[in-house]
Amino acid sequence: MALHPELRKQFGDSVLSQEHEYLIENCFLHYTTKKNEILLQKGAVARYVFFVIKGCLRVFITDEDGNESTRFLILENNFGTAFPSFILHEPSNAIVQSLGTSELLMLSYQDREKLFQEIPCWESVYRKSIERDYIASIQRIESFITLNAAQRYESLLKNNPRLVQRLPAKIIADYLGINRETLSRLKSRK
Amino acid sequence: MALHPELRKQFGDSVLSQEHEYLIENCFLHYTTKKNEILLQKGAVARYVFFVIKGCLRVFITDEDGNESTRFLILENNFGTAFPSFILHEPSNAIVQSLGTSELLMLSYQDREKLFQEIPCWESVYRKSIERDYIASIQRIESFITLNAAQRYESLLKNNPRLVQRLPAKIIADYLGINRETLSRLKSRK
């Protein structure tokens, strides 16, 4: 099996030898989830970073009363995981779940390190992915402080229109930090 | 002037040639702030990433009514900036301010790129700094969802005791998302 084209795209114009392509291909495990499968339980240590080929993963946390709060979504052609747990090897606060079924490539911490050592341009590919995630995380925090519900919905619709079409209203409302009635009202205005 | 020892420490065990040390030293501009100087205004584009040698920088945003909300603090021996603006070259939502006077090393976007090209281990140094910041950002979001005010204060006291001693109560309270009366009550319990 050749290196998945969407994963290859992450390396941009970098020249990869056949040997390097083979190494990358062998480090990423292909996995198709069950419907709504939990990929990481709360309290477990995240062993993998996920690259989503098809589908979507939700990273969420729960409070003392069991209320769920969606922290972020890992969309197609993006890397992601319960990041603090993955890097620090600590039990995860967050739960990682597939929304529906997803097709994934999974990279273990050890294999991530191996790629850093063996493939110089992997540092840059991975760093840019982290930068994007970190920016998304900051923009999300800022949106909660500077935008109202309608503006947050507008922003999501502009930046991720497919998300709004594909995901259940419950998840979208939770992601935006609004209740479902408010979301229905915002949707009906369009 | 030689490479600042605290900046050198960021490179860990990596061997740096004298030429590389010289290049790094020349890319980082030394700057001492005025007291409480604003280093980046809202709406301006962040041109620099800061490395704090002495002091502390506050990154905060304001809502429509001018209320300030501290998004994060850049402590000594850490890199930081208004990150989305710096990477995307877009006007910043956030304001960067020195708390008191600070001694900084400033790296422009162009010089950051130059270091990526010239000094292979810089990718790894920088990537690890971004990972730490991203983790801190996630842990902060999670703490607002999973911990109460007292637990957030405990956590800050455990992880950054110097912060609590050094910074004005107003900033600490804002950082923890609690009011000053609650903070005084928590402090007096110790």
PDB file of C-alpha atoms in Angstrom, chain B residues 42-116:
ATOM      1  CA  LYS B  42      -5.304  45.553  19.304  1.00  0.00           C
ATOM      2  CA  GLY B  43      -5.710  45.643  15.508  1.00  0.00           C
ATOM      3  CA  ALA B  44      -1.956  45.765  14.819  1.00  0.00           C
ATOM      4  CA  VAL B  45      -0.106  42.801  13.306  1.00  0.00           C
ATOM      5  CA  ALA B  46       2.244  40.961  15.677  1.00  0.00           C
ATOM      6  CA  ARG B  47       5.705  41.145  14.104  1.00  0.00           C
ATOM      7  CA  TYR B  48       7.667  39.481  16.888  1.00  0.00           C
ATOM      8  CA  VAL B  49       7.725  36.471  19.106  1.00  0.00           C
ATOM      9  CA  PHE B  50       9.077  37.391  22.541  1.00  0.00           C
ATOM     10  CA  PHE B  51      11.448  35.445  24.753  1.00  0.00           C
ATOM     11  CA  VAL B  52      11.159  36.744  28.323  1.00  0.00           C
ATOM     12  CA  ILE B  53      14.499  37.013  30.136  1.00  0.00           C
ATOM     13  CA  LYS B  54      13.164  39.004  33.098  1.00  0.00           C
ATOM     14  CA  GLY B  55       9.644  40.064  33.932  1.00  0.00           C
ATOM     15  CA  CYS B  56       6.337  38.894  32.532  1.00  0.00           C
ATOM     16  CA  LEU B  57       4.124  39.695  29.561  1.00  0.00           C
ATOM     17  CA  ARG B  58       0.354  39.601  29.641  1.00  0.00           C
ATOM     18  CA  VAL B  59      -1.700  38.740  26.556  1.00  0.00           C
ATOM     19  CA  PHE B  60      -5.245  39.967  27.019  1.00  0.00           C
ATOM     20  CA  ILE B  61      -8.329  40.760  25.020  1.00  0.00           C
ATOM     21  CA  THR B  62     -11.103  43.279  25.572  1.00  0.00           C
ATOM     22  CA  ASP B  63     -14.815  42.891  24.944  1.00  0.00           C
ATOM     23  CA  GLU B  64     -17.183  45.525  23.495  1.00  0.00           C
ATOM     24  CA  ASP B  65     -17.492  47.245  26.875  1.00  0.00           C
ATOM     25  CA  GLY B  66     -13.719  47.449  27.316  1.00  0.00           C
ATOM     26  CA  ASN B  67     -13.570  44.741  29.976  1.00  0.00           C
ATOM     27  CA  GLU B  68     -10.157  43.084  29.967  1.00  0.00           C
ATOM     28  CA  SER B  69      -9.694  39.348  29.964  1.00  0.00           C
ATOM     29  CA  THR B  70      -6.207  37.876  30.474  1.00  0.00           C
ATOM     30  CA  ARG B  71      -5.736  35.066  27.991  1.00  0.00           C
ATOM     31  CA  PHE B  72      -2.301  34.021  29.063  1.00  0.00           C
ATOM     32  CA  LEU B  73       0.915  35.100  30.697  1.00  0.00           C
ATOM     33  CA  ILE B  74       4.368  34.710  29.194  1.00  0.00           C
ATOM     34  CA  LEU B  75       6.715  33.972  32.064  1.00  0.00           C
ATOM     35  CA  GLU B  76      10.485  34.129  32.307  1.00  0.00           C
ATOM     36  CA  ASN B  77      12.416  31.790  29.979  1.00  0.00           C
ATOM     37  CA  ASN B  78       9.365  31.278  27.787  1.00  0.00           C
ATOM     38  CA  PHE B  79       8.503  32.266  24.251  1.00  0.00           C
ATOM     39  CA  GLY B  80       5.161  33.839  23.407  1.00  0.00           C
ATOM     40  CA  THR B  81       3.251  36.414  21.411  1.00  0.00           C
ATOM     41  CA  ALA B  82      -0.222  37.132  20.045  1.00  0.00           C
ATOM     42  CA  PHE B  83       0.184  33.916  18.154  1.00  0.00           C
ATOM     43  CA  PRO B  84      -2.635  33.901  15.538  1.00  0.00           C
ATOM     44  CA  SER B  85      -1.668  37.401  14.431  1.00  0.00           C
ATOM     45  CA  PHE B  86       2.031  36.513  14.289  1.00  0.00           C
ATOM     46  CA  ILE B  87       1.513  33.389  12.156  1.00  0.00           C
ATOM     47  CA  LEU B  88      -1.377  34.541   9.963  1.00  0.00           C
ATOM     48  CA  HIS B  89      -0.166  38.165   9.588  1.00  0.00           C
ATOM     49  CA  GLU B  90      -3.641  39.352  10.560  1.00  0.00           C
ATOM     50  CA  PRO B  91      -4.658  42.202  12.879  1.00  0.00           C
ATOM     51  CA  SER B  92      -4.478  41.005  16.467  1.00  0.00           C
ATOM     52  CA  ASN B  93      -7.522  40.605  18.694  1.00  0.00           C
ATOM     53  CA  ALA B  94      -5.173  40.437  21.631  1.00  0.00           C
ATOM     54  CA  ILE B  95      -3.047  43.105  23.283  1.00  0.00           C
ATOM     55  CA  VAL B  96       0.448  42.297  24.593  1.00  0.00           C
ATOM     56  CA  GLN B  97       1.608  44.254  27.617  1.00  0.00           C
ATOM     57  CA  SER B  98       4.607  44.103  29.916  1.00  0.00           C
ATOM     58  CA  LEU B  99       3.698  43.763  33.601  1.00  0.00           C
ATOM     59  CA  GLY B 100       6.117  46.223  35.151  1.00  0.00           C
ATOM     60  CA  THR B 101       9.355  46.328  33.175  1.00  0.00           C
ATOM     61  CA  SER B 102      10.561  43.283  31.294  1.00  0.00           C
ATOM     62  CA  GLU B 103      13.768  42.318  29.582  1.00  0.00           C
ATOM     63  CA  LEU B 104      13.070  40.640  26.277  1.00  0.00           C
ATOM     64  CA  LEU B 105      14.638  39.019  23.274  1.00  0.00           C
ATOM     65  CA  MET B 106      12.503  39.644  20.195  1.00  0.00           C
ATOM     66  CA  LEU B 107      12.480  37.481  17.068  1.00  0.00           C
ATOM     67  CA  SER B 108      10.779  38.709  13.893  1.00  0.00           C
ATOM     68  CA  TYR B 109       8.765  36.387  11.634  1.00  0.00           C
ATOM     69  CA  GLN B 110      11.424  36.664   8.894  1.00  0.00           C
ATOM     70  CA  ASP B 111      14.218  35.809  11.307  1.00  0.00           C
ATOM     71  CA  ARG B 112      12.218  32.909  12.687  1.00  0.00           C
ATOM     72  CA  GLU B 113      12.033  31.572   9.112  1.00  0.00           C
ATOM     73  CA  LYS B 114      15.734  32.189   8.626  1.00  0.00           C
ATOM     74  CA  LEU B 115      16.503  30.122  11.727  1.00  0.00           C
ATOM     75  CA  PHE B 116      14.260  27.280  10.449  1.00  0.00           C
TER      76      PHE B 116
END
